[in-house]
Amino acid sequence: PDVFSYNNLLNLHANRGNVDKAEALLKKMDEPDHTIPPDAYSYTIVMNAFQKKFTTSGSERDMKDPTKAEELLSRLVKKFEESHYSDINLRPTHVTFGTVLSMYAAADRILKEDMSRGDVTRKWWSRNILSGADKQKMGWGAENAERILEWMIALKEKGKRKTVGKKDKTDNNPVDDLILVNNRHFLTVIDAWAKAGKGVMGAIRCERLLERLEN
């Protein structure tokens, strides 16, 4: 078997909604003694499975899903960095980051929807990443979505610094345009703040992001 075979199996688990099995298989592939290591697509499959589970209404939805997806993204980025940005099979893209960003961006809306329908059960709260008095603190999702956006911007700037002074512009450097940050990413975070129910603070964050988008 090769990585394509394992990715097909990951897709099978993901399409059936067996996120736990997909996550377990990815973890197995990540073990040092495993002969077939995962690639960027392997991580993306499981991250997308978390996203589908999180954005589909139902009792299985878990406010820890965005955090779990981010943990996978962090592992992928670390592997790519450890390869000195040379292993293109481990290269994350703006789409990979966009998956996590969009999950956080939807978190406040999802929380409000569930609360308005009375779906916030004791079990639901026990799975919530927030605790104590912060359980009903809206804006948690928007705050983290903006943090992911800042991460993307930092990586993009890092890619630019890596290529400063390059004489041969045709040289293929995997760090070039490491992350493409586009208007959609900014607008997703702006929309998250607009719907987070944070009043004046949310409006200020939206204005700041719009200014950066226009500059």
PDB file of C-alpha atoms in Angstrom:
ATOM      1  CA  PRO A   1       0.000   0.000   0.000  1.00  0.00           C
ATOM      2  CA  ASP A   2       1.008   3.640  -0.492  1.00  0.00           C
ATOM      3  CA  VAL A   3      -0.191   6.996   0.808  1.00  0.00           C
ATOM      4  CA  PHE A   4      -2.933   7.062  -1.819  1.00  0.00           C
ATOM      5  CA  SER A   5      -4.350   3.819  -0.454  1.00  0.00           C
ATOM      6  CA  TYR A   6      -4.356   5.212   3.077  1.00  0.00           C
ATOM      7  CA  ASN A   7      -5.932   8.459   1.895  1.00  0.00           C
ATOM      8  CA  ASN A   8      -8.697   6.479   0.216  1.00  0.00           C
ATOM      9  CA  LEU A   9      -9.343   4.743   3.533  1.00  0.00           C
ATOM     10  CA  LEU A  10      -9.311   8.098   5.338  1.00  0.00           C
ATOM     11  CA  ASN A  11     -11.851   9.384   2.814  1.00  0.00           C
ATOM     12  CA  LEU A  12     -14.007   6.330   3.377  1.00  0.00           C
ATOM     13  CA  HIS A  13     -14.134   6.943   7.137  1.00  0.00           C
ATOM     14  CA  ALA A  14     -14.696  10.674   6.630  1.00  0.00           C
ATOM     15  CA  ASN A  15     -17.523  10.228   4.122  1.00  0.00           C
ATOM     16  CA  ARG A  16     -19.265   7.835   6.504  1.00  0.00           C
ATOM     17  CA  GLY A  17     -19.005  10.380   9.292  1.00  0.00           C
ATOM     18  CA  ASN A  18     -16.563   8.219  11.273  1.00  0.00           C
ATOM     19  CA  VAL A  19     -14.357  11.132  12.296  1.00  0.00           C
ATOM     20  CA  ASP A  20     -12.879   9.238  15.244  1.00  0.00           C
ATOM     21  CA  LYS A  21     -11.735   6.383  12.985  1.00  0.00           C
ATOM     22  CA  ALA A  22     -10.268   8.814  10.471  1.00  0.00           C
ATOM     23  CA  GLU A  23      -8.410  10.659  13.232  1.00  0.00           C
ATOM     24  CA  ALA A  24      -7.127   7.383  14.699  1.00  0.00           C
ATOM     25  CA  LEU A  25      -5.840   6.204  11.314  1.00  0.00           C
ATOM     26  CA  LEU A  26      -4.060   9.513  10.727  1.00  0.00           C
ATOM     27  CA  LYS A  27      -2.465   9.244  14.157  1.00  0.00           C
ATOM     28  CA  LYS A  28      -1.271   5.728  13.295  1.00  0.00           C
ATOM     29  CA  MET A  29       0.230   6.987  10.028  1.00  0.00           C
ATOM     30  CA  ASP A  30       2.026   9.686  12.023  1.00  0.00           C
ATOM     31  CA  GLU A  31       3.840   7.186  14.238  1.00  0.00           C
ATOM     32  CA  PRO A  32       7.623   7.096  13.647  1.00  0.00           C
ATOM     33  CA  ASP A  33       7.675   3.375  12.882  1.00  0.00           C
ATOM     34  CA  HIS A  34       4.855   3.568  10.315  1.00  0.00           C
ATOM     35  CA  THR A  35       6.157   2.878   6.823  1.00  0.00           C
ATOM     36  CA  ILE A  36       3.636   5.134   5.065  1.00  0.00           C
ATOM     37  CA  PRO A  37       3.678   8.663   6.501  1.00  0.00           C
ATOM     38  CA  PRO A  38       0.743  11.013   5.822  1.00  0.00           C
ATOM     39  CA  ASP A  39       0.913  13.889   3.372  1.00  0.00           C
ATOM     40  CA  ALA A  40      -0.861  17.259   3.389  1.00  0.00           C
ATOM     41  CA  TYR A  41      -3.925  15.701   1.774  1.00  0.00           C
ATOM     42  CA  SER A  42      -4.168  13.138   4.599  1.00  0.00           C
ATOM     43  CA  TYR A  43      -4.435  15.945   7.134  1.00  0.00           C
ATOM     44  CA  THR A  44      -6.854  17.866   4.942  1.00  0.00           C
ATOM     45  CA  ILE A  45      -9.236  14.908   4.738  1.00  0.00           C
ATOM     46  CA  VAL A  46      -9.519  14.642   8.519  1.00  0.00           C
ATOM     47  CA  MET A  47      -9.741  18.410   8.986  1.00  0.00           C
ATOM     48  CA  ASN A  48     -12.584  18.543   6.470  1.00  0.00           C
ATOM     49  CA  ALA A  49     -14.297  15.719   8.342  1.00  0.00           C
ATOM     50  CA  PHE A  50     -14.177  17.790  11.531  1.00  0.00           C
ATOM     51  CA  GLN A  51     -15.536  20.775   9.619  1.00  0.00           C
ATOM     52  CA  LYS A  52     -18.455  18.799   8.205  1.00  0.00           C
ATOM     53  CA  LYS A  53     -19.276  17.395  11.643  1.00  0.00           C
ATOM     54  CA  PHE A  54     -19.087  20.830  13.231  1.00  0.00           C
ATOM     55  CA  THR A  55     -21.203  22.699  10.688  1.00  0.00           C
ATOM     56  CA  THR A  56     -23.900  20.020  10.439  1.00  0.00           C
ATOM     57  CA  SER A  57     -26.530  20.466  13.128  1.00  0.00           C
ATOM     58  CA  GLY A  58     -26.953  17.496  15.395  1.00  0.00           C
ATOM     59  CA  SER A  59     -26.147  16.090  18.807  1.00  0.00           C
ATOM     60  CA  GLU A  60     -22.624  15.095  17.719  1.00  0.00           C
ATOM     61  CA  ARG A  61     -21.532  18.661  17.108  1.00  0.00           C
ATOM     62  CA  ASP A  62     -18.711  19.594  19.454  1.00  0.00           C
ATOM     63  CA  MET A  63     -17.284  23.045  20.175  1.00  0.00           C
ATOM     64  CA  LYS A  64     -13.873  21.383  20.444  1.00  0.00           C
ATOM     65  CA  ASP A  65     -13.936  20.407  16.753  1.00  0.00           C
ATOM     66  CA  PRO A  66     -12.274  23.657  15.558  1.00  0.00           C
ATOM     67  CA  THR A  67      -9.513  23.209  18.116  1.00  0.00           C
ATOM     68  CA  LYS A  68      -8.949  19.598  17.034  1.00  0.00           C
ATOM     69  CA  ALA A  69      -8.739  20.697  13.392  1.00  0.00           C
ATOM     70  CA  GLU A  70      -6.233  23.390  14.359  1.00  0.00           C
ATOM     71  CA  GLU A  71      -4.109  20.814  16.178  1.00  0.00           C
ATOM     72  CA  LEU A  72      -3.893  18.820  12.946  1.00  0.00           C
ATOM     73  CA  LEU A  73      -2.965  21.959  11.022  1.00  0.00           C
ATOM     74  CA  SER A  74      -0.223  22.731  13.548  1.00  0.00           C
ATOM     75  CA  ARG A  75       1.205  19.237  13.157  1.00  0.00           C
ATOM     76  CA  LEU A  76       1.242  19.619   9.376  1.00  0.00           C
ATOM     77  CA  VAL A  77       2.922  23.029   9.494  1.00  0.00           C
ATOM     78  CA  LYS A  78       5.529  21.726  11.944  1.00  0.00           C
ATOM     79  CA  LYS A  79       6.348  18.809   9.648  1.00  0.00           C
ATOM     80  CA  PHE A  80       6.734  21.162   6.691  1.00  0.00           C
ATOM     81  CA  GLU A  81       9.016  23.439   8.710  1.00  0.00           C
ATOM     82  CA  GLU A  82      11.088  20.455   9.882  1.00  0.00           C
ATOM     83  CA  SER A  83      11.647  19.547   6.215  1.00  0.00           C
ATOM     84  CA  HIS A  84      13.105  23.063   5.797  1.00  0.00           C
ATOM     85  CA  TYR A  85      10.197  23.804   3.485  1.00  0.00           C
ATOM     86  CA  SER A  86      11.505  21.286   0.952  1.00  0.00           C
ATOM     87  CA  ASP A  87       8.870  18.541   1.151  1.00  0.00           C
ATOM     88  CA  ILE A  88       6.077  19.785  -1.092  1.00  0.00           C
ATOM     89  CA  ASN A  89       3.959  16.768  -0.092  1.00  0.00           C
ATOM     90  CA  LEU A  90       3.652  18.356   3.361  1.00  0.00           C
ATOM     91  CA  ARG A  91       3.045  21.880   2.152  1.00  0.00           C
ATOM     92  CA  PRO A  92      -0.110  23.441   3.648  1.00  0.00           C
ATOM     93  CA  THR A  93      -2.092  25.840   1.494  1.00  0.00           C
ATOM     94  CA  HIS A  94      -4.454  28.747   2.044  1.00  0.00           C
ATOM     95  CA  VAL A  95      -7.267  26.227   1.583  1.00  0.00           C
ATOM     96  CA  THR A  96      -5.922  24.121   4.457  1.00  0.00           C
ATOM     97  CA  PHE A  97      -5.776  27.170   6.710  1.00  0.00           C
ATOM     98  CA  GLY A  98      -9.154  28.339   5.405  1.00  0.00           C
ATOM     99  CA  THR A  99     -10.799  25.193   6.729  1.00  0.00           C
ATOM    100  CA  VAL A 100      -9.814  25.988  10.318  1.00  0.00           C
ATOM    101  CA  LEU A 101     -10.475  29.701   9.906  1.00  0.00           C
ATOM    102  CA  SER A 102     -14.002  29.089   8.640  1.00  0.00           C
ATOM    103  CA  MET A 103     -14.760  26.693  11.506  1.00  0.00           C
ATOM    104  CA  TYR A 104     -13.829  29.288  14.100  1.00  0.00           C
ATOM    105  CA  ALA A 105     -15.683  31.954  12.123  1.00  0.00           C
ATOM    106  CA  ALA A 106     -18.881  29.883  12.304  1.00  0.00           C
ATOM    107  CA  ALA A 107     -18.535  29.020  16.007  1.00  0.00           C
ATOM    108  CA  ASP A 108     -20.354  32.049  17.478  1.00  0.00           C
ATOM    109  CA  ARG A 109     -23.225  31.716  15.005  1.00  0.00           C
ATOM    110  CA  ILE A 110     -23.570  28.005  15.711  1.00  0.00           C
ATOM    111  CA  LEU A 111     -23.550  28.602  19.451  1.00  0.00           C
ATOM    112  CA  LYS A 112     -26.260  31.253  19.169  1.00  0.00           C
ATOM    113  CA  GLU A 113     -28.389  29.052  16.906  1.00  0.00           C
ATOM    114  CA  ASP A 114     -28.210  26.124  19.304  1.00  0.00           C
ATOM    115  CA  MET A 115     -29.005  28.350  22.263  1.00  0.00           C
ATOM    116  CA  SER A 116     -32.005  29.896  20.494  1.00  0.00           C
ATOM    117  CA  ARG A 117     -33.378  26.432  19.693  1.00  0.00           C
ATOM    118  CA  GLY A 118     -32.772  25.222  23.221  1.00  0.00           C
ATOM    119  CA  ASP A 119     -30.269  22.641  21.965  1.00  0.00           C
ATOM    120  CA  VAL A 120     -27.657  23.549  24.560  1.00  0.00           C
ATOM    121  CA  THR A 121     -27.980  20.510  26.787  1.00  0.00           C
ATOM    122  CA  ARG A 122     -25.826  19.600  29.763  1.00  0.00           C
ATOM    123  CA  LYS A 123     -23.979  17.122  27.573  1.00  0.00           C
ATOM    124  CA  TRP A 124     -23.416  19.797  24.939  1.00  0.00           C
ATOM    125  CA  TRP A 125     -21.949  22.167  27.508  1.00  0.00           C
ATOM    126  CA  SER A 126     -19.712  19.442  28.930  1.00  0.00           C
ATOM    127  CA  ARG A 127     -18.087  19.188  25.507  1.00  0.00           C
ATOM    128  CA  ASN A 128     -17.773  22.941  25.111  1.00  0.00           C
ATOM    129  CA  ILE A 129     -14.212  24.204  25.129  1.00  0.00           C
ATOM    130  CA  LEU A 130     -15.361  27.190  27.170  1.00  0.00           C
ATOM    131  CA  SER A 131     -15.946  26.717  30.880  1.00  0.00           C
ATOM    132  CA  GLY A 132     -17.367  28.434  33.927  1.00  0.00           C
ATOM    133  CA  ALA A 133     -18.455  32.037  33.522  1.00  0.00           C
ATOM    134  CA  ASP A 134     -16.967  32.156  30.026  1.00  0.00           C
ATOM    135  CA  LYS A 135     -19.391  29.597  28.615  1.00  0.00           C
ATOM    136  CA  GLN A 136     -21.663  32.261  27.180  1.00  0.00           C
ATOM    137  CA  LYS A 137     -18.863  34.593  26.102  1.00  0.00           C
ATOM    138  CA  MET A 138     -19.690  35.325  22.492  1.00  0.00           C
ATOM    139  CA  GLY A 139     -16.852  36.338  20.220  1.00  0.00           C
ATOM    140  CA  TRP A 140     -14.697  33.323  21.049  1.00  0.00           C
ATOM    141  CA  GLY A 141     -15.007  32.052  17.501  1.00  0.00           C
ATOM    142  CA  ALA A 142     -14.303  35.424  15.865  1.00  0.00           C
ATOM    143  CA  GLU A 143     -11.284  35.947  18.105  1.00  0.00           C
ATOM    144  CA  ASN A 144      -9.776  32.631  17.068  1.00  0.00           C
ATOM    145  CA  ALA A 145     -10.662  33.127  13.401  1.00  0.00           C
ATOM    146  CA  GLU A 146      -8.711  36.391  13.448  1.00  0.00           C
ATOM    147  CA  ARG A 147      -5.811  34.602  15.168  1.00  0.00           C
ATOM    148  CA  ILE A 148      -5.675  32.054  12.338  1.00  0.00           C
ATOM    149  CA  LEU A 149      -5.727  34.923   9.820  1.00  0.00           C
ATOM    150  CA  GLU A 150      -2.754  36.524  11.601  1.00  0.00           C
ATOM    151  CA  TRP A 151      -0.961  33.166  11.466  1.00  0.00           C
ATOM    152  CA  MET A 152      -1.508  33.019   7.710  1.00  0.00           C
ATOM    153  CA  ILE A 153      -0.221  36.569   7.260  1.00  0.00           C
ATOM    154  CA  ALA A 154       2.877  35.796   9.346  1.00  0.00           C
ATOM    155  CA  LEU A 155       3.667  32.735   7.219  1.00  0.00           C
ATOM    156  CA  LYS A 156       3.166  34.735   4.037  1.00  0.00           C
ATOM    157  CA  GLU A 157       5.607  37.377   5.281  1.00  0.00           C
ATOM    158  CA  LYS A 158       8.028  34.624   6.281  1.00  0.00           C
ATOM    159  CA  GLY A 159       7.886  33.308   2.735  1.00  0.00           C
ATOM    160  CA  LYS A 160       8.695  36.768   1.398  1.00  0.00           C
ATOM    161  CA  ARG A 161      11.707  37.131   3.694  1.00  0.00           C
ATOM    162  CA  LYS A 162      13.003  33.735   2.596  1.00  0.00           C
ATOM    163  CA  THR A 163      13.111  34.923  -1.021  1.00  0.00           C
ATOM    164  CA  VAL A 164      14.579  38.387  -0.479  1.00  0.00           C
ATOM    165  CA  GLY A 165      17.815  38.762  -2.431  1.00  0.00           C
ATOM    166  CA  LYS A 166      17.222  35.780  -4.676  1.00  0.00           C
ATOM    167  CA  LYS A 167      19.030  36.393  -7.946  1.00  0.00           C
ATOM    168  CA  ASP A 168      17.352  33.712  -9.982  1.00  0.00           C
ATOM    169  CA  LYS A 169      13.669  34.591 -10.006  1.00  0.00           C
ATOM    170  CA  THR A 170      12.892  31.382 -11.880  1.00  0.00           C
ATOM    171  CA  ASP A 171      14.267  29.244  -9.075  1.00  0.00           C
ATOM    172  CA  ASN A 172      11.479  27.134  -7.645  1.00  0.00           C
ATOM    173  CA  ASN A 173      11.472  27.780  -3.904  1.00  0.00           C
ATOM    174  CA  PRO A 174       8.736  25.952  -1.944  1.00  0.00           C
ATOM    175  CA  VAL A 175       8.591  28.886   0.456  1.00  0.00           C
ATOM    176  CA  ASP A 176       7.551  31.314  -2.290  1.00  0.00           C
ATOM    177  CA  ASP A 177       3.978  32.414  -1.657  1.00  0.00           C
ATOM    178  CA  LEU A 178       3.790  29.840   1.132  1.00  0.00           C
ATOM    179  CA  ILE A 179       0.326  31.048   2.031  1.00  0.00           C
ATOM    180  CA  LEU A 180      -1.972  33.028  -0.240  1.00  0.00           C
ATOM    181  CA  VAL A 181      -4.040  35.378   1.923  1.00  0.00           C
ATOM    182  CA  ASN A 182      -6.943  36.713  -0.102  1.00  0.00           C
ATOM    183  CA  ASN A 183      -9.983  38.931   0.385  1.00  0.00           C
ATOM    184  CA  ARG A 184     -12.157  35.959   1.228  1.00  0.00           C
ATOM    185  CA  HIS A 185     -10.160  35.193   4.362  1.00  0.00           C
ATOM    186  CA  PHE A 186     -10.464  38.779   5.579  1.00  0.00           C
ATOM    187  CA  LEU A 187     -14.172  38.926   4.756  1.00  0.00           C
ATOM    188  CA  THR A 188     -14.809  35.645   6.577  1.00  0.00           C
ATOM    189  CA  VAL A 189     -13.296  37.050   9.766  1.00  0.00           C
ATOM    190  CA  ILE A 190     -15.097  40.378   9.335  1.00  0.00           C
ATOM    191  CA  ASP A 191     -18.387  38.533   8.958  1.00  0.00           C
ATOM    192  CA  ALA A 192     -17.603  36.516  12.086  1.00  0.00           C
ATOM    193  CA  TRP A 193     -17.075  39.671  14.133  1.00  0.00           C
ATOM    194  CA  ALA A 194     -20.196  41.284  12.666  1.00  0.00           C
ATOM    195  CA  LYS A 195     -22.310  38.337  13.828  1.00  0.00           C
ATOM    196  CA  ALA A 196     -20.546  37.691  17.132  1.00  0.00           C
ATOM    197  CA  GLY A 197     -22.824  39.949  19.141  1.00  0.00           C
ATOM    198  CA  LYS A 198     -19.941  41.991  20.530  1.00  0.00           C
ATOM    199  CA  GLY A 199     -21.437  45.402  19.828  1.00  0.00           C
ATOM    200  CA  VAL A 200     -18.969  48.291  19.649  1.00  0.00           C
ATOM    201  CA  MET A 201     -15.927  46.056  20.099  1.00  0.00           C
ATOM    202  CA  GLY A 202     -17.013  43.875  17.191  1.00  0.00           C
ATOM    203  CA  ALA A 203     -17.553  46.943  15.013  1.00  0.00           C
ATOM    204  CA  ILE A 204     -14.073  48.247  15.841  1.00  0.00           C
ATOM    205  CA  ARG A 205     -12.483  44.901  14.938  1.00  0.00           C
ATOM    206  CA  CYS A 206     -14.401  44.909  11.631  1.00  0.00           C
ATOM    207  CA  GLU A 207     -13.205  48.427  10.801  1.00  0.00           C
ATOM    208  CA  ARG A 208      -9.583  47.547  11.549  1.00  0.00           C
ATOM    209  CA  LEU A 209      -9.728  44.488   9.321  1.00  0.00           C
ATOM    210  CA  LEU A 210     -11.350  46.480   6.515  1.00  0.00           C
ATOM    211  CA  GLU A 211      -8.593  49.080   6.724  1.00  0.00           C
ATOM    212  CA  ARG A 212      -5.937  46.381   6.433  1.00  0.00           C
ATOM    213  CA  LEU A 213      -7.782  44.803   3.525  1.00  0.00           C
ATOM    214  CA  GLU A 214      -7.883  48.098   1.651  1.00  0.00           C
ATOM    215  CA  ASN A 215      -4.192  48.889   2.266  1.00  0.00           C
TER     216      ASN A 215
END
